[in-house]
């Protein structure tokens, strides 16, 4: 299977090359040239008993230049004891029509692990196929979640190093501890004085710095990023929509082949795009509900066909969805345009130059047939957490609660009673403050660890081991630097003379 660029002027390439490259040379994103047909249940045979086996089965259809042995090994090591649930991505049934897909049993307790535990292993096999010998240096600027998930994924990976910059004082105490306690010979972490934008801008400067890149080349290093537009992060996300559907059928909640709806709390449009791709491969999905927080650029887009990023940015209690440019949306635009790169180029050009674009009425009709867009503000998000807990005894984090709220609204508006799968993207313990507030507790003046204990007492669920242990792990990465020192810090980490 070949991968083609959404902007049409970069050459098609194999999945290994696309995963090494990340973004295409024409600034487009790689998409599969065709969608393989997989049907509602592609899992037959004993090797599909585990999540790892199932993942390998789905990925074989997309990553055709990987051998079966490579995919099987990569999946077996990615989805193992590092996940706290033996089924890796379990489905919980709340009421007759609602199933929740828990994507947060990985080492960092958020859904990014589903992709970032596997992606470094895919990258590693891709590098082995390259003639040239060099080491990849993954650079990340993080506002919290992605940094830790990338550190966990890349720690110990051969021929790869990872360095994470986070804003000093700009992440939660749990997030800071998660990063500064990270073990591994090949990992580095440093706080930058400034906000997230400063850290991100600084990392972009490093990629563009000719002096630094020349020095790196001398030492056989190449900079790379692990961001969510990389095909190696998207492909692993297609898997769990198939496994969840199979679990719903196996539990007798649906008949095999019966259509379901999917509701996904969305930021960069990666997770919900993976659901759309699963549908393209024959998974019987009816409506895709795209749930946003107060940064509702996608809701407006789905309702009007106009994508307008010129708007105020809000900080919310679902920070991983505080995004105004949903970079993976370009892949959907490619499909809505009828796979015409010239049209995608035009829309992206308009977005870059004037801040907005409008899709054609034919494209809008396609979009609205498939997608429903909705959003939840803070009040609605807190209400949703409370309601789900009181009604079903189910505790969800604020990101998942945005999805829950949008789903309730959709059901009221349309009367659609199709069985629905809600993607739950983070453990409630990771966002303990918001969850406790939603349940009516007073959280002021308490540190993170007493909040964890309180949430545990209130719900009878144990504090996840990966969070509880943070209290006693040594802080390894204490460094703080100025914005203009980032290149020097990176150089020291890599031992550049
Ligand atoms: C990244 C993230 C999201 C958003 O996922 P996208 O693929 O960017 O749409 C939602 N919830 C959590 C907890 C996340 O970490």
Coordinates of C-alpha atoms and ligand atoms in Angstrom, one line a residue:
X1 CA 0.0 0.0 0.0
X2 CA 1.3 3.4 -1.0
X3 CA 0.8 6.7 0.9
X4 CA 0.0 9.9 -1.0
X5 CA 0.1 13.5 0.1
X6 CA -3.1 15.5 0.6
X7 CA -1.5 18.3 -1.3
X8 CA -0.6 16.2 -4.4
X9 CA 2.9 17.3 -5.2
X10 CA 5.1 15.1 -3.0
X11 CA 5.9 11.6 -4.3
X12 CA 3.9 8.6 -3.0
X13 CA 5.8 6.4 -0.7
X14 CA 5.7 3.2 1.5
X15 CA 4.4 3.4 5.0
X16 CA 7.9 3.0 6.5
X17 CA 9.1 6.0 4.6
X18 CA 6.0 8.0 5.5
X19 CA 6.4 7.2 9.2
X20 CA 10.1 8.4 9.1
X21 CA 9.1 11.6 7.3
X22 CA 6.1 12.6 9.3
X23 CA 4.9 15.4 7.1
X24 CA 5.2 15.3 3.2
X25 CA 7.6 17.7 1.5
X26 CA 4.7 19.7 0.0
X27 CA 3.5 20.3 3.6
X28 CA 0.6 17.8 3.1
X29 CA -0.2 14.8 5.2
X30 CA 0.2 11.2 4.1
X31 CA -3.0 9.2 3.5
X32 CA -3.5 5.6 2.3
X33 CA -3.9 5.5 -1.5
X34 CA -6.9 3.2 -1.0
X35 CA -8.8 1.8 2.0
X36 CA -8.6 -1.9 2.5
X37 CA -11.8 -3.8 3.2
X38 CA -11.9 -5.3 6.6
X39 CA -15.6 -5.7 7.4
X40 CA -17.3 -5.7 10.8
X41 CA -15.2 -8.4 12.4
X42 CA -11.7 -9.1 10.9
X43 CA -10.6 -11.1 13.9
X44 CA -10.6 -14.8 13.2
X45 CA -8.0 -17.3 14.3
X46 CA -6.1 -17.8 17.6
X47 CA -3.6 -15.0 17.0
X48 CA -6.5 -12.6 17.3
X49 CA -7.3 -13.6 20.9
X50 CA -5.3 -10.7 22.3
X51 CA -5.4 -7.0 21.6
X52 CA -1.8 -7.2 20.3
X53 CA -2.8 -9.9 17.8
X54 CA -5.8 -7.9 16.7
X55 CA -3.8 -4.7 16.3
X56 CA -1.3 -6.6 14.1
X57 CA -4.2 -8.0 12.0
X58 CA -5.6 -4.5 11.3
X59 CA -2.2 -2.9 10.8
X60 CA -1.2 -5.6 8.2
X61 CA -3.8 -4.2 5.9
X62 CA -2.3 -0.7 6.1
X63 CA 1.4 -1.2 6.7
X64 CA 2.0 -3.6 3.9
X65 CA 5.8 -3.0 3.7
X66 CA 6.2 -4.4 7.3
X67 CA 6.6 -8.1 7.6
X68 CA 4.1 -10.1 9.7
X69 CA 6.8 -10.8 12.2
X70 CA 7.7 -7.1 12.6
X71 CA 4.1 -6.1 13.2
X72 CA 3.4 -9.0 15.5
X73 CA 6.5 -8.2 17.6
X74 CA 5.9 -4.5 17.6
X75 CA 2.3 -5.0 18.8
X76 CA 3.2 -7.6 21.4
X77 CA 5.7 -5.4 23.1
X78 CA 3.6 -2.2 22.8
X79 CA 0.4 -3.7 24.2
X80 CA 1.6 -5.8 27.2
X81 CA 1.9 -5.4 30.9
X82 CA 2.5 -1.7 30.4
X83 CA -1.3 -1.5 30.1
X84 CA -3.2 -2.0 33.4
X85 CA -6.1 -3.7 31.8
X86 CA -5.5 -7.2 30.2
X87 CA -7.8 -6.3 27.3
X88 CA -5.8 -3.0 26.8
X89 CA -8.9 -1.0 25.6
X90 CA -11.9 -2.4 27.5
X91 CA -15.5 -1.4 26.9
X92 CA -17.9 -0.7 29.7
X93 CA -21.6 -0.8 29.2
X94 CA -23.4 2.1 31.0
X95 CA -27.0 1.6 29.9
X96 CA -28.7 -0.2 27.1
X97 CA -27.6 2.2 24.4
X98 CA -24.3 3.4 25.7
X99 CA -20.8 1.8 25.7
X100 CA -17.7 3.5 26.9
X101 CA -14.4 2.7 25.3
X102 CA -11.6 3.2 27.9
X103 CA -8.5 4.3 26.1
X104 CA -6.5 5.3 29.2
X105 CA -5.1 2.1 30.7
X106 CA -1.6 2.8 29.4
X107 CA 1.4 4.1 31.4
X108 CA 0.4 7.8 31.3
X109 CA -3.3 7.2 31.9
X110 CA -4.5 9.0 28.7
X111 CA -5.3 7.9 25.2
X112 CA -2.1 9.1 23.6
X113 CA -0.5 5.9 24.9
X114 CA -2.5 3.8 22.5
X115 CA -0.5 5.3 19.6
X116 CA 2.7 6.3 21.4
X117 CA 3.5 2.9 22.9
X118 CA 3.5 1.5 19.4
X119 CA 4.8 4.3 17.1
X120 CA 8.5 4.1 18.3
X121 CA 8.5 0.4 17.5
X122 CA 7.1 1.1 14.0
X123 CA 9.7 3.8 13.6
X124 CA 12.5 1.5 14.7
X125 CA 11.7 -1.1 12.0
X126 CA 11.4 1.7 9.5
X127 CA 14.9 2.9 10.3
X128 CA 16.3 -0.6 10.0
X129 CA 15.2 -0.5 6.4
X130 CA 17.1 2.7 5.7
X131 CA 20.6 2.4 4.2
X132 CA 22.1 5.4 6.0
X133 CA 23.0 5.0 9.7
X134 CA 21.8 7.8 11.9
X135 CA 20.1 8.3 15.2
X136 CA 16.7 10.0 15.4
X137 CA 16.3 12.8 18.0
X138 CA 12.6 13.3 18.8
X139 CA 11.9 16.9 20.0
X140 CA 8.7 17.7 21.8
X141 CA 7.3 20.9 23.3
X142 CA 4.4 19.9 25.6
X143 CA 1.7 21.6 27.6
X144 CA 1.4 18.4 29.6
X145 CA 0.0 15.1 28.3
X146 CA 1.9 14.5 25.0
X147 CA 5.3 15.0 26.6
X148 CA 4.9 12.2 29.1
X149 CA 3.3 9.8 26.6
X150 CA 6.2 10.4 24.2
X151 CA 8.8 9.9 26.9
X152 CA 7.2 6.6 27.9
X153 CA 7.0 5.5 24.3
X154 CA 10.5 6.4 23.3
X155 CA 12.4 5.6 26.5
X156 CA 14.8 2.8 25.8
X157 CA 14.1 2.8 22.0
X158 CA 17.2 1.9 20.0
X159 CA 18.7 4.5 17.7
X160 CA 16.4 7.1 19.1
X161 CA 16.7 9.8 21.7
X162 CA 13.9 12.0 23.0
X163 CA 14.1 15.5 24.5
X164 CA 11.0 17.2 26.0
X165 CA 10.7 21.0 26.8
X166 CA 7.8 22.1 29.0
X167 CA 6.8 25.6 30.2
X168 CA 8.2 26.2 33.7
X169 CA 5.2 26.5 36.1
X170 CA 2.9 25.9 33.1
X171 CA 1.9 22.2 33.7
X172 CA 0.1 20.6 36.6
X173 CA 2.2 19.2 39.4
X174 CA 1.2 15.6 38.4
X175 CA 2.3 16.3 34.9
X176 CA 5.6 17.8 36.0
X177 CA 6.3 14.8 38.2
X178 CA 5.4 12.4 35.5
X179 CA 8.0 14.0 33.2
X180 CA 10.9 14.8 35.6
X181 CA 10.9 11.3 37.1
X182 CA 11.1 9.6 33.7
X183 CA 13.8 7.0 33.6
X184 CA 15.8 5.9 30.5
X185 CA 19.3 6.5 29.1
X186 CA 18.0 8.2 26.0
X187 CA 15.6 10.7 27.5
X188 CA 16.0 14.3 28.5
X189 CA 13.6 16.8 30.0
X190 CA 14.0 20.5 30.7
X191 CA 11.7 23.3 31.8
X192 CA 11.7 26.5 29.8
X193 CA 11.1 29.9 31.4
X194 CA 8.0 31.1 29.5
X195 CA 4.6 29.8 28.5
X196 CA 3.8 26.9 26.2
X197 CA 3.9 29.0 23.1
X198 CA 7.5 30.0 24.0
X199 CA 8.5 26.4 24.4
X200 CA 6.8 25.4 21.1
X201 CA 8.3 28.4 19.2
X202 CA 11.7 27.5 20.6
X203 CA 11.4 23.9 19.4
X204 CA 10.4 25.2 15.9
X205 CA 13.5 27.4 16.0
X206 CA 15.7 24.3 16.7
X207 CA 14.3 22.5 13.7
X208 CA 15.0 25.5 11.5
X209 CA 18.5 26.3 13.0
X210 CA 21.1 25.6 10.3
X211 CA 24.1 25.8 12.6
X212 CA 22.5 23.3 15.0
X213 CA 21.5 21.0 12.2
X214 CA 25.0 21.0 10.7
X215 CA 26.5 20.0 14.1
X216 CA 23.8 17.3 14.5
X217 CA 24.6 15.9 11.1
X218 CA 28.3 15.6 12.0
X219 CA 27.4 13.4 14.9
X220 CA 24.8 11.4 12.8
X221 CA 21.7 12.8 14.5
X222 CA 18.5 13.8 12.7
X223 CA 15.8 15.8 14.4
X224 CA 12.2 14.5 14.2
X225 CA 8.9 15.0 15.9
X226 CA 6.3 12.5 17.1
X227 CA 3.3 14.7 16.5
X228 CA -0.2 13.5 15.8
X229 CA -0.1 14.1 12.1
X230 CA 2.5 11.2 11.7
X231 CA 0.8 8.2 10.0
X232 CA 2.5 6.0 12.7
X233 CA 0.4 7.7 15.3
X234 CA -2.9 7.6 13.4
X235 CA -2.8 4.0 12.2
X236 CA -2.7 2.4 15.7
X237 CA -5.9 4.4 16.5
X238 CA -7.9 2.6 13.8
X239 CA -7.5 -0.6 15.7
X240 CA -9.6 0.0 18.8
X241 CA -12.7 1.0 16.9
X242 CA -12.7 -2.5 15.5
X243 CA -11.9 -4.2 18.8
X244 CA -14.6 -2.2 20.6
X245 CA -17.3 -3.1 18.0
X246 CA -16.4 -6.7 18.4
X247 CA -16.7 -6.4 22.2
X248 CA -20.1 -4.8 21.9
X249 CA -21.2 -7.7 19.6
X250 CA -19.7 -10.4 21.8
X251 CA -21.5 -8.9 24.9
X252 CA -24.8 -9.2 23.0
X253 CA -25.4 -5.5 22.9
X254 CA -25.5 -5.4 19.1
X255 CA -25.8 -7.9 16.3
X256 CA -22.7 -8.3 14.1
X257 CA -23.2 -5.9 11.2
X258 CA -25.6 -3.6 13.0
X259 CA -24.6 0.1 12.7
X260 CA -23.6 2.0 15.8
X261 CA -22.8 5.7 16.4
X262 CA -19.5 6.9 17.7
X263 CA -18.9 9.9 19.9
X264 CA -15.3 11.3 20.3
X265 CA -14.1 14.2 22.4
X266 CA -11.9 16.0 19.8
X267 CA -8.9 18.4 19.6
X268 CA -6.6 17.8 16.7
X269 CA -9.2 15.6 15.0
X270 CA -6.9 12.5 15.1
X271 CA -9.0 10.2 17.2
X272 CA -12.2 10.8 15.4
X273 CA -10.5 10.6 12.0
X274 CA -9.3 7.1 12.9
X275 CA -13.0 6.2 13.5
X276 CA -13.8 7.6 10.0
X277 CA -11.1 5.5 8.5
X278 CA -12.4 2.4 10.3
X279 CA -15.8 3.2 8.6
X280 CA -14.1 3.4 5.2
X281 CA -12.8 -0.1 5.8
X282 CA -16.2 -1.5 6.4
X283 CA -16.9 -1.1 10.1
X284 CA -20.6 -0.4 10.3
X285 CA -20.6 3.1 11.8
X286 CA -23.5 5.3 11.2
X287 CA -23.0 8.8 12.7
X288 CA -19.7 10.2 14.0
X289 CA -20.3 12.7 16.8
X290 CA -17.5 15.2 17.0
X291 CA -17.5 16.7 20.6
X292 CA -15.6 19.9 21.4
X293 CA -15.2 22.0 24.5
X294 CA -15.6 25.8 24.5
X295 CA -13.0 26.0 21.7
X296 CA -15.7 25.0 19.3
X297 CA -14.1 25.6 15.9
X298 CA -15.0 22.1 14.7
X299 CA -18.6 22.4 15.8
X300 CA -19.0 25.6 13.8
X301 CA -17.3 24.0 10.9
X302 CA -19.5 21.0 10.8
X303 CA -22.6 23.1 11.1
X304 CA -21.7 25.8 8.6
X305 CA -19.0 24.5 6.4
X306 CA -16.8 27.5 7.4
X307 CA -13.6 26.9 9.3
X308 CA -12.6 30.1 11.0
X309 CA -9.7 30.1 13.4
X310 CA -9.9 33.8 14.1
X311 CA -11.5 33.6 17.5
X312 CA -10.6 33.8 21.2
X313 CA -8.7 30.9 22.7
X314 CA -10.1 29.6 26.0
X315 CA -8.4 27.6 28.7
X316 CA -10.7 24.9 29.9
X317 CA -10.8 22.0 32.3
X318 CA -10.3 19.7 29.2
X319 CA -6.9 21.2 28.2
X320 CA -5.9 18.5 25.7
X321 CA -8.8 19.7 23.5
X322 CA -7.9 23.4 23.8
X323 CA -7.0 23.7 20.1
X324 CA -7.9 26.1 17.3
X325 CA -6.1 24.5 14.4
X326 CA -7.1 20.8 14.1
X327 CA -4.2 19.6 12.0
X328 CA -5.6 16.2 11.1
X329 CA -8.7 17.7 9.7
X330 CA -6.8 18.1 6.4
X331 CA -7.0 14.4 5.9
X332 CA -10.8 14.6 6.0
X333 CA -10.9 17.6 3.7
X334 CA -9.0 15.5 1.2
X335 CA -11.9 12.9 1.3
X336 CA -14.6 15.6 1.2
X337 CA -13.0 17.2 -1.8
X338 CA -13.3 13.9 -3.7
X339 CA -9.5 13.4 -3.2
X340 CA -8.6 16.5 -5.2
X341 CA -5.3 18.0 -3.8
X342 CA -5.8 21.3 -5.7
X343 CA -8.9 22.0 -3.6
X344 CA -7.2 21.0 -0.3
X345 CA -4.3 23.3 -1.2
X346 CA -6.7 26.2 -1.9
X347 CA -8.5 25.8 1.5
X348 CA -5.2 25.5 3.4
X349 CA -3.8 28.5 1.6
X350 CA -6.9 30.5 2.6
X351 CA -6.6 29.3 6.2
X352 CA -2.9 30.4 6.3
X353 CA -3.4 33.8 4.7
X354 CA -6.8 35.0 5.9
X355 CA -7.6 32.7 8.8
X356 CA -10.7 30.9 7.3
X357 CA -12.0 28.9 4.4
X358 CA -15.4 27.7 3.3
X359 CA -16.0 24.2 1.7
X360 CA -18.3 23.7 -1.2
X361 CA -22.0 22.8 -0.6
X362 CA -21.4 19.3 -2.0
X363 CA -18.5 18.8 0.5
X364 CA -20.7 20.2 3.3
X365 CA -23.5 17.8 2.5
X366 CA -21.0 14.9 2.6
X367 CA -19.7 16.2 5.9
X368 CA -23.1 16.6 7.5
X369 CA -24.4 13.2 6.4
X370 CA -21.5 11.6 8.3
X371 CA -20.7 13.9 11.2
X372 CA -22.6 15.7 13.9
X373 CA -20.8 18.6 15.6
X374 CA -21.5 19.7 19.2
X375 CA -19.8 21.3 22.1
X376 CA -20.0 21.5 25.9
X377 CA -19.1 24.5 28.0
X378 CA -17.6 24.3 31.5
X379 CA -21.0 24.1 33.3
X380 CA -22.2 21.4 30.9
X381 CA -19.0 19.4 31.3
X382 CA -19.2 19.5 35.2
X383 CA -22.9 18.5 35.0
X384 CA -22.1 15.6 32.7
X385 CA -19.4 14.2 35.1
X386 CA -21.9 14.5 38.0
X387 CA -24.8 13.0 36.0
X388 CA -22.8 10.0 34.7
X389 CA -21.7 9.2 38.2
X390 CA -25.1 9.6 39.8
X391 CA -27.0 7.7 37.0
X392 CA -24.5 4.9 36.3
X393 CA -21.9 5.1 39.0
X394 CA -19.4 5.8 36.3
X395 CA -16.6 8.2 36.9
X396 CA -15.3 10.1 33.8
X397 CA -12.7 12.7 33.2
X398 CA -13.6 16.1 31.8
X399 CA -12.5 15.3 28.3
X400 CA -14.8 12.2 28.2
X401 CA -17.5 14.2 29.9
X402 CA -17.5 16.7 27.0
X403 CA -18.3 13.7 24.8
X404 CA -21.0 12.5 27.2
X405 CA -22.7 15.9 27.2
X406 CA -22.7 16.3 23.5
X407 CA -24.1 12.8 23.1
X408 CA -27.0 13.6 25.5
X409 CA -27.7 16.8 23.5
X410 CA -27.6 14.9 20.2
X411 CA -30.1 12.3 21.5
X412 CA -32.5 15.0 22.6
X413 CA -32.3 16.9 19.4
X414 CA -32.6 14.0 17.0
X415 CA -34.3 11.2 18.9
X416 CA -31.7 8.9 17.4
X417 CA -31.4 5.8 19.7
X418 CA -28.7 4.0 17.7
X419 CA -26.3 2.2 20.1
X420 CA -23.4 4.5 20.7
X421 CA -19.7 4.0 21.6
X422 CA -18.2 6.9 23.5
X423 CA -14.4 7.2 23.4
X424 CA -13.1 7.9 26.9
X425 CA -9.7 9.6 26.6
X426 CA -8.3 10.0 30.1
X427 CA -8.5 8.4 33.5
X428 CA -10.6 10.5 35.9
X429 CA -7.6 10.4 38.4
X430 CA -5.5 12.3 36.0
X431 CA -7.9 15.3 36.2
X432 CA -8.8 14.7 39.9
X433 CA -9.4 18.4 40.7
X434 CA -12.2 18.8 38.1
X435 CA -13.8 15.5 38.9
X436 CA -13.9 16.2 42.6
X437 CA -15.4 19.7 42.0
X438 CA -18.0 18.1 39.7
X439 CA -19.0 15.7 42.5
X440 CA -19.5 18.7 44.8
X441 CA -16.2 18.4 46.8
X442 CA -14.2 21.4 47.9
X443 CA -10.6 21.0 46.6
X444 CA -9.0 24.3 47.6
X445 CA -5.7 24.2 49.3
X446 CA -5.1 20.5 48.8
X447 CA -2.1 19.0 47.1
X448 CA -2.4 16.5 44.2
X449 CA -1.8 13.5 46.3
X450 CA -4.4 14.2 48.9
X451 CA -6.9 14.9 46.0
X452 CA -6.0 11.5 44.6
X453 CA -6.7 9.9 48.0
X454 CA -10.0 11.8 48.3
X455 CA -11.2 10.7 44.9
X456 CA -10.2 7.1 45.7
X457 CA -12.2 7.2 49.0
X458 CA -15.2 8.8 47.4
X459 CA -15.4 6.3 44.6
X460 CA -14.0 3.1 46.1
X461 CA -11.5 2.8 43.2
X462 CA -7.8 2.5 44.0
X463 CA -5.4 5.3 42.9
X464 CA -3.7 4.1 39.7
X465 CA -0.2 2.8 40.6
X466 CA 1.5 5.0 38.0
X467 CA 0.2 8.1 39.8
X468 CA 0.6 6.9 43.4
X469 CA 4.3 6.1 42.8
X470 CA 5.1 9.6 41.7
X471 CA 5.2 10.7 45.3
X472 CA 8.3 8.6 46.0
X473 CA 10.2 8.5 42.7
X474 CA 13.4 10.6 42.5
X475 CA 13.3 13.8 40.4
X476 CA 15.9 13.1 37.7
X477 CA 15.4 16.0 35.3
X478 CA 15.6 19.2 37.4
X479 CA 16.9 21.5 34.7
X480 CA 15.4 24.9 33.9
X481 CA 16.6 27.0 31.0
X482 CA 15.9 30.3 29.3
X483 CA 14.3 30.3 25.8
X484 CA 17.6 31.3 24.1
X485 CA 19.4 28.4 25.8
X486 CA 17.4 25.6 24.3
X487 CA 19.9 24.7 21.6
X488 CA 22.7 24.6 24.1
X489 CA 20.7 22.4 26.5
X490 CA 20.0 20.0 23.6
X491 CA 23.6 20.0 22.5
X492 CA 24.8 19.1 26.0
X493 CA 22.2 16.3 26.2
X494 CA 23.5 14.8 22.9
X495 CA 27.1 15.3 23.8
X496 CA 27.9 17.6 20.8
X497 CA 31.3 19.2 21.2
Ligands
LIG1 C1 -5.1 14.5 22.8 C2 -6.4 14.3 23.6 C3 -7.7 14.5 23.1 C4 -7.9 14.9 21.7 O1 -7.6 14.0 20.7 P1 -7.4 14.4 19.2 O2 -6.9 13.2 18.5 O3 -6.3 15.5 19.2 O4 -8.7 14.8 18.7 C5 -8.7 14.2 23.9 N1 -8.6 13.9 25.2 C6 -7.4 13.7 25.8 C7 -7.3 13.3 27.2 C8 -6.2 13.9 25.0 O5 -5.0 13.7 25.6

